[in-house]
mmCIF file of C-alpha atoms and ligand atoms in Angstrom:
data_model
loop_
_atom_site.group_PDB
_atom_site.id
_atom_site.type_symbol
_atom_site.label_atom_id
_atom_site.label_comp_id
_atom_site.label_asym_id
_atom_site.label_seq_id
_atom_site.Cartn_x
_atom_site.Cartn_y
_atom_site.Cartn_z
ATOM 1 C CA MET A 1 -2.116 -21.049 45.675
ATOM 2 C CA LYS A 2 0.095 -23.444 47.582
ATOM 3 C CA ASN A 3 -1.244 -26.895 48.455
ATOM 4 C CA ASN A 4 -2.001 -26.564 52.154
ATOM 5 C CA LEU A 5 -4.647 -29.242 52.538
ATOM 6 C CA SER A 6 -4.233 -30.795 55.994
ATOM 7 C CA THR A 7 -7.148 -33.213 56.356
ATOM 8 C CA GLU A 8 -7.996 -36.710 55.124
ATOM 9 C CA VAL A 9 -11.771 -37.074 54.875
ATOM 10 C CA HIS A 10 -12.101 -40.172 52.666
ATOM 11 C CA VAL A 11 -10.038 -43.063 54.013
ATOM 12 C CA HIS A 12 -10.616 -46.838 54.110
ATOM 13 C CA THR A 13 -9.377 -49.189 56.812
ATOM 14 C CA LEU A 14 -8.888 -52.906 56.227
ATOM 15 C CA VAL A 15 -12.500 -53.361 57.272
ATOM 16 C CA SER A 16 -13.115 -52.746 53.562
ATOM 17 C CA HIS A 17 -11.296 -55.863 52.335
ATOM 18 C CA HIS A 18 -9.628 -54.204 49.381
ATOM 19 C CA ALA A 19 -7.911 -51.749 51.761
ATOM 20 C CA TYR A 20 -4.947 -52.647 53.885
ATOM 21 C CA SER A 21 -4.324 -50.540 56.980
ATOM 22 C CA THR A 22 -5.707 -50.442 60.494
ATOM 23 C CA VAL A 23 -7.094 -47.369 62.255
ATOM 24 C CA GLY A 24 -3.972 -47.347 64.441
ATOM 25 C CA GLU A 25 -1.606 -47.395 61.455
ATOM 26 C CA LEU A 26 -3.575 -44.640 59.712
ATOM 27 C CA VAL A 27 -3.574 -42.482 62.847
ATOM 28 C CA GLN A 28 0.175 -42.905 63.286
ATOM 29 C CA ARG A 29 0.954 -42.082 59.659
ATOM 30 C CA ALA A 30 -1.438 -39.108 59.680
ATOM 31 C CA LYS A 31 0.399 -37.701 62.686
ATOM 32 C CA GLU A 32 3.769 -38.171 60.974
ATOM 33 C CA LEU A 33 2.475 -36.248 57.951
ATOM 34 C CA GLY A 34 1.080 -33.383 60.039
ATOM 35 C CA ILE A 35 -2.492 -34.188 59.082
ATOM 36 C CA SER A 36 -4.885 -32.518 61.527
ATOM 37 C CA LEU A 37 -8.076 -34.494 60.877
ATOM 38 C CA LEU A 38 -8.682 -38.042 59.671
ATOM 39 C CA ALA A 39 -12.148 -39.329 58.799
ATOM 40 C CA ILE A 40 -12.592 -43.099 58.562
ATOM 41 C CA THR A 41 -15.053 -43.802 55.749
ATOM 42 C CA ASP A 42 -15.380 -47.505 55.061
ATOM 43 C CA HIS A 43 -17.724 -48.843 52.410
ATOM 44 C CA GLY A 44 -21.318 -49.590 53.266
ATOM 45 C CA PRO A 45 -22.593 -53.194 53.269
ATOM 46 C CA ALA A 46 -23.950 -53.322 49.696
ATOM 47 C CA THR A 47 -20.466 -53.829 48.248
ATOM 48 C CA ARG A 48 -19.373 -57.405 48.873
ATOM 49 C CA ASP A 49 -16.308 -56.389 50.813
ATOM 50 C CA GLY A 50 -17.876 -53.443 52.629
ATOM 51 C CA ALA A 51 -18.328 -53.124 56.380
ATOM 52 C CA ASP A 52 -21.517 -54.430 57.949
ATOM 53 C CA ALA A 53 -23.962 -52.372 59.985
ATOM 54 C CA TRP A 54 -22.282 -53.325 63.270
ATOM 55 C CA HIS A 55 -19.058 -51.663 62.153
ATOM 56 C CA PHE A 56 -20.840 -48.311 61.903
ATOM 57 C CA MET A 57 -22.901 -48.863 65.051
ATOM 58 C CA ASN A 58 -19.805 -49.571 67.147
ATOM 59 C CA LEU A 59 -17.595 -46.686 65.976
ATOM 60 C CA LYS A 60 -18.398 -45.159 69.359
ATOM 61 C CA VAL A 61 -15.569 -47.255 70.874
ATOM 62 C CA LEU A 62 -13.074 -44.934 69.138
ATOM 63 C CA PRO A 63 -12.118 -41.553 70.593
ATOM 64 C CA ARG A 64 -12.818 -38.477 68.485
ATOM 65 C CA LYS A 65 -9.506 -36.888 69.336
ATOM 66 C CA ILE A 66 -6.071 -38.491 69.700
ATOM 67 C CA GLY A 67 -3.568 -35.883 70.832
ATOM 68 C CA ASP A 68 -3.978 -33.088 68.285
ATOM 69 C CA LEU A 69 -5.520 -35.315 65.631
ATOM 70 C CA TYR A 70 -9.273 -35.311 65.134
ATOM 71 C CA LEU A 71 -10.624 -38.762 64.259
ATOM 72 C CA LEU A 72 -14.024 -38.604 62.608
ATOM 73 C CA LYS A 73 -16.456 -41.475 62.288
ATOM 74 C CA GLY A 74 -17.824 -41.689 58.812
ATOM 75 C CA ALA A 75 -18.927 -43.891 55.953
ATOM 76 C CA GLU A 76 -18.755 -44.086 52.205
ATOM 77 C CA VAL A 77 -22.240 -45.405 51.631
ATOM 78 C CA ASN A 78 -23.356 -46.960 48.368
ATOM 79 C CA ILE A 79 -26.162 -45.405 46.396
ATOM 80 C CA ILE A 80 -28.197 -48.405 45.279
ATOM 81 C CA ASP A 81 -31.067 -47.104 43.129
ATOM 82 C CA PHE A 82 -32.346 -44.168 41.061
ATOM 83 C CA GLU A 83 -34.163 -42.804 44.119
ATOM 84 C CA GLY A 84 -30.831 -42.146 45.801
ATOM 85 C CA THR A 85 -31.400 -44.837 48.439
ATOM 86 C CA VAL A 86 -28.222 -45.736 50.344
ATOM 87 C CA ASP A 87 -27.177 -48.930 52.083
ATOM 88 C CA LEU A 88 -27.274 -47.832 55.718
ATOM 89 C CA PRO A 89 -30.480 -47.076 57.617
ATOM 90 C CA GLU A 90 -31.242 -43.612 58.928
ATOM 91 C CA ASN A 91 -30.681 -44.622 62.571
ATOM 92 C CA LEU A 92 -27.037 -45.449 61.746
ATOM 93 C CA LEU A 93 -26.440 -42.552 59.356
ATOM 94 C CA LYS A 94 -27.516 -40.055 61.975
ATOM 95 C CA ARG A 95 -24.843 -41.264 64.428
ATOM 96 C CA LEU A 96 -22.016 -40.596 61.988
ATOM 97 C CA ASP A 97 -19.975 -37.423 61.784
ATOM 98 C CA TRP A 98 -19.574 -37.470 58.025
ATOM 99 C CA VAL A 99 -21.207 -39.424 55.188
ATOM 100 C CA ILE A 100 -20.040 -39.601 51.574
ATOM 101 C CA ALA A 101 -22.472 -41.221 49.118
ATOM 102 C CA SER A 102 -21.003 -42.833 46.008
ATOM 103 C CA ILE A 103 -22.044 -45.018 43.119
ATOM 104 C CA HIS A 104 -19.990 -48.220 42.770
ATOM 105 C CA SER A 105 -20.583 -50.410 39.759
ATOM 106 C CA PRO A 106 -21.134 -53.730 41.654
ATOM 107 C CA CYS A 107 -24.271 -52.333 43.285
ATOM 108 C CA PHE A 108 -25.695 -49.928 40.734
ATOM 109 C CA ILE A 109 -26.941 -50.705 37.226
ATOM 110 C CA PRO A 110 -26.531 -47.687 34.941
ATOM 111 C CA GLY A 111 -29.578 -45.940 33.506
ATOM 112 C CA THR A 112 -30.065 -42.732 31.556
ATOM 113 C CA VAL A 113 -28.649 -39.278 32.282
ATOM 114 C CA LYS A 114 -32.066 -38.393 33.669
ATOM 115 C CA ASP A 115 -31.978 -41.415 35.998
ATOM 116 C CA HIS A 116 -28.518 -40.534 37.326
ATOM 117 C CA THR A 117 -29.463 -36.888 37.772
ATOM 118 C CA ASN A 118 -32.447 -37.949 39.835
ATOM 119 C CA THR A 119 -30.270 -40.380 41.780
ATOM 120 C CA TYR A 120 -27.766 -37.727 42.830
ATOM 121 C CA ILE A 121 -30.402 -35.069 43.540
ATOM 122 C CA LYS A 122 -32.329 -37.468 45.787
ATOM 123 C CA ALA A 123 -29.118 -38.464 47.587
ATOM 124 C CA LEU A 124 -28.315 -34.797 48.200
ATOM 125 C CA GLU A 125 -31.809 -34.281 49.582
ATOM 126 C CA ASN A 126 -31.105 -36.911 52.250
ATOM 127 C CA PRO A 127 -30.221 -34.832 55.343
ATOM 128 C CA TYR A 128 -27.676 -37.401 56.539
ATOM 129 C CA ILE A 129 -25.603 -37.375 53.369
ATOM 130 C CA ASP A 130 -22.911 -34.711 53.305
ATOM 131 C CA ALA A 131 -21.105 -35.197 50.005
ATOM 132 C CA LEU A 132 -21.183 -37.013 46.681
ATOM 133 C CA GLY A 133 -18.101 -39.168 46.126
ATOM 134 C CA HIS A 134 -16.188 -39.502 42.806
ATOM 135 C CA SER A 135 -19.168 -38.660 40.589
ATOM 136 C CA GLY A 136 -17.216 -38.270 37.337
ATOM 137 C CA SER A 137 -17.819 -41.703 35.834
ATOM 138 C CA PRO A 138 -19.125 -41.444 32.253
ATOM 139 C CA ASP A 139 -21.160 -44.618 32.943
ATOM 140 C CA TYR A 140 -23.243 -42.574 35.389
ATOM 141 C CA ALA A 141 -23.222 -39.212 33.587
ATOM 142 C CA TYR A 142 -25.656 -36.665 35.009
ATOM 143 C CA ASP A 143 -26.919 -33.141 34.424
ATOM 144 C CA ILE A 144 -24.069 -31.328 36.142
ATOM 145 C CA ASP A 145 -25.852 -28.020 36.655
ATOM 146 C CA ALA A 146 -28.980 -29.621 38.123
ATOM 147 C CA VAL A 147 -26.965 -31.681 40.621
ATOM 148 C CA LEU A 148 -24.542 -28.912 41.543
ATOM 149 C CA GLU A 149 -27.366 -26.429 42.097
ATOM 150 C CA THR A 150 -28.911 -28.962 44.489
ATOM 151 C CA ALA A 151 -25.602 -29.373 46.327
ATOM 152 C CA LYS A 152 -25.398 -25.622 46.667
ATOM 153 C CA ARG A 153 -28.972 -25.318 47.924
ATOM 154 C CA TYR A 154 -28.314 -27.817 50.729
ATOM 155 C CA ASP A 155 -24.772 -26.589 51.522
ATOM 156 C CA LYS A 156 -23.358 -30.006 50.564
ATOM 157 C CA ALA A 157 -20.055 -30.886 48.962
ATOM 158 C CA ILE A 158 -18.830 -32.451 45.748
ATOM 159 C CA GLU A 159 -15.739 -34.611 46.062
ATOM 160 C CA LEU A 160 -12.691 -34.342 43.816
ATOM 161 C CA ASN A 161 -10.949 -37.660 44.348
ATOM 162 C CA ASN A 162 -7.219 -38.230 43.885
ATOM 163 C CA HIS A 163 -7.665 -42.004 43.629
ATOM 164 C CA SER A 164 -9.737 -41.503 40.442
ATOM 165 C CA PHE A 165 -6.558 -40.524 38.587
ATOM 166 C CA PHE A 166 -5.359 -44.123 39.068
ATOM 167 C CA MET A 167 -8.517 -46.211 39.355
ATOM 168 C CA ARG A 168 -11.078 -44.328 37.261
ATOM 169 C CA LYS A 169 -9.014 -42.699 34.522
ATOM 170 C CA LYS A 170 -11.920 -42.425 32.113
ATOM 171 C CA SER A 171 -13.678 -40.224 34.705
ATOM 172 C CA ILE A 172 -11.055 -37.496 34.707
ATOM 173 C CA GLU A 173 -12.431 -35.470 31.810
ATOM 174 C CA ASN A 174 -15.814 -35.308 33.558
ATOM 175 C CA CYS A 175 -14.101 -34.499 36.860
ATOM 176 C CA ARG A 176 -12.564 -31.452 35.195
ATOM 177 C CA LYS A 177 -15.970 -30.338 33.921
ATOM 178 C CA ILE A 178 -17.572 -30.849 37.316
ATOM 179 C CA ALA A 179 -14.764 -28.953 39.055
ATOM 180 C CA ARG A 180 -15.028 -26.036 36.626
ATOM 181 C CA ARG A 181 -18.757 -25.797 37.189
ATOM 182 C CA CYS A 182 -18.272 -26.012 40.982
ATOM 183 C CA ALA A 183 -15.908 -23.045 40.656
ATOM 184 C CA GLU A 184 -18.391 -21.049 38.568
ATOM 185 C CA LEU A 185 -21.391 -21.805 40.762
ATOM 186 C CA GLY A 186 -19.521 -21.491 44.077
ATOM 187 C CA VAL A 187 -20.317 -25.055 45.206
ATOM 188 C CA ASN A 188 -18.497 -26.597 48.198
ATOM 189 C CA VAL A 189 -15.849 -29.164 47.309
ATOM 190 C CA VAL A 190 -13.862 -31.711 49.290
ATOM 191 C CA LEU A 191 -10.489 -32.902 48.078
ATOM 192 C CA SER A 192 -9.639 -36.443 49.080
ATOM 193 C CA THR A 193 -7.053 -39.158 48.594
ATOM 194 C CA ASP A 194 -9.626 -41.968 49.059
ATOM 195 C CA ALA A 195 -6.685 -43.740 50.701
ATOM 196 C CA HIS A 196 -6.745 -47.540 50.735
ATOM 197 C CA SER A 197 -3.527 -47.872 52.766
ATOM 198 C CA VAL A 198 -1.207 -45.691 54.826
ATOM 199 C CA PHE A 199 0.939 -45.215 51.747
ATOM 200 C CA ASP A 200 -1.819 -43.164 50.071
ATOM 201 C CA LEU A 201 -2.170 -40.667 52.908
ATOM 202 C CA GLY A 202 -1.164 -37.149 51.933
ATOM 203 C CA GLU A 203 -1.077 -38.012 48.208
ATOM 204 C CA ASN A 204 -3.483 -35.316 47.060
ATOM 205 C CA GLU A 205 -1.394 -33.465 44.478
ATOM 206 C CA LEU A 206 -3.448 -34.447 41.425
ATOM 207 C CA CYS A 207 -6.866 -33.537 42.792
ATOM 208 C CA TRP A 208 -5.425 -30.348 44.265
ATOM 209 C CA ASN A 209 -4.050 -29.373 40.848
ATOM 210 C CA LEU A 210 -7.327 -30.290 39.172
ATOM 211 C CA ALA A 211 -9.185 -27.997 41.584
ATOM 212 C CA MET A 212 -6.750 -25.138 41.030
ATOM 213 C CA GLU A 213 -6.867 -25.482 37.236
ATOM 214 C CA ALA A 214 -10.656 -25.405 37.421
ATOM 215 C CA GLY A 215 -10.575 -22.131 39.344
ATOM 216 C CA ILE A 216 -11.802 -23.497 42.685
ATOM 217 C CA ARG A 217 -11.191 -20.868 45.352
ATOM 218 C CA GLU A 218 -9.635 -21.754 48.667
ATOM 219 C CA GLU A 219 -12.790 -20.787 50.553
ATOM 220 C CA GLN A 220 -14.790 -23.418 48.625
ATOM 221 C CA ILE A 221 -12.637 -26.284 49.964
ATOM 222 C CA VAL A 222 -14.530 -27.286 53.097
ATOM 223 C CA ASN A 223 -11.826 -29.710 54.239
ATOM 224 C CA LEU A 224 -8.850 -27.388 53.749
ATOM 225 C CA ASN A 225 -8.028 -27.769 57.454
ATOM 226 C CA ALA A 226 -9.577 -29.278 60.573
ATOM 227 C CA GLU A 227 -11.119 -26.058 61.849
ATOM 228 C CA ARG A 228 -12.852 -25.330 58.609
ATOM 229 C CA PHE A 229 -14.136 -28.874 58.232
ATOM 230 C CA LEU A 230 -15.467 -29.064 61.804
ATOM 231 C CA ASN A 231 -17.093 -25.657 61.463
ATOM 232 C CA TYR A 232 -18.717 -26.839 58.256
ATOM 233 C CA LEU A 233 -20.136 -29.962 59.913
ATOM 234 C CA CYS A 234 -21.349 -27.993 62.931
ATOM 235 C CA ARG A 235 -23.015 -25.413 60.697
ATOM 236 C CA ARG A 236 -24.651 -27.885 58.367
ATOM 237 C CA LYS A 237 -25.532 -30.673 60.769
ATOM 238 C CA GLY A 238 -26.096 -28.660 63.938
ATOM 239 C CA PHE A 239 -23.361 -30.493 65.869
ATOM 240 C CA ASP A 240 -21.951 -29.023 69.033
ATOM 241 C CA ARG A 241 -18.231 -28.303 68.560
ATOM 242 C CA GLU A 242 -17.550 -30.171 71.818
ATOM 243 C CA ARG A 243 -18.613 -33.384 70.070
ATOM 244 C CA PHE A 244 -15.222 -33.495 68.368
ATOM 245 C CA GLU A 245 -13.085 -32.889 71.465
ATOM 246 C CA ASN A 246 -13.882 -36.232 73.095
ATOM 247 C CA THR A 247 -10.603 -38.034 73.831
ATOM 248 C CA LYS A 248 -12.284 -41.127 75.271
ATOM 249 C CA PRO A 249 -14.575 -43.704 73.730
ATOM 250 C CA GLU A 250 -18.216 -42.730 74.287
HETATM 251 ZN ZN1 LIG B 1 -15.771 -45.075 46.236
HETATM 252 ZN ZN1 LIG B 2 -13.535 -44.784 48.796
#
């Protein structure tokens, strides 16, 4: 299958201080690359250089559509304990179009496999969390079947992250295992660049190949294109499709 992924659903702006591009630069580059949907997903406030609550509250000043490009308002929230608690309150999470929940080492002390399994299951049970981000770290190993079955039950997605090939190399073996099991169990996946600058946009070859080698079918990739991704969010979160056609700030 040819790589025809045309969305970017995990992207950081310079609001996360270890990322380097503005929304405007990302939008421009996305348009040049023929990307049809861009979701801004800055880090939650628990990481030292994450965005604060006001960032997420005020995303309403951005339009949801710029020409043909859909701009989604999202977050990469931090999971902060074994109960799957995340670092944004429910009243903010519910305003967002798309929420990825990830473990980042500065705000999560590792426990046992059982602890991490519970962590991810509880996060997936949170109705405002849509996907688990880069979950392949061996430091936070979990019972893959138990977590993937939960993702399937709630129609949620498991991320396969291109950035992990550069930043989290020791995760890749686990990522392969997770992807294979997603293929076997028919679990939704999202493929992402986790871009930290405009220069990362469109660089999804490695996670695409990982998905293909694992046997992921095209229909499992919920962010293959804008239509599929928006339909997925509408189906799962009960959004009205019109929500995404707004060309003016709210
Ligand atoms: Zn992350
Ligand atoms: Zn990220």
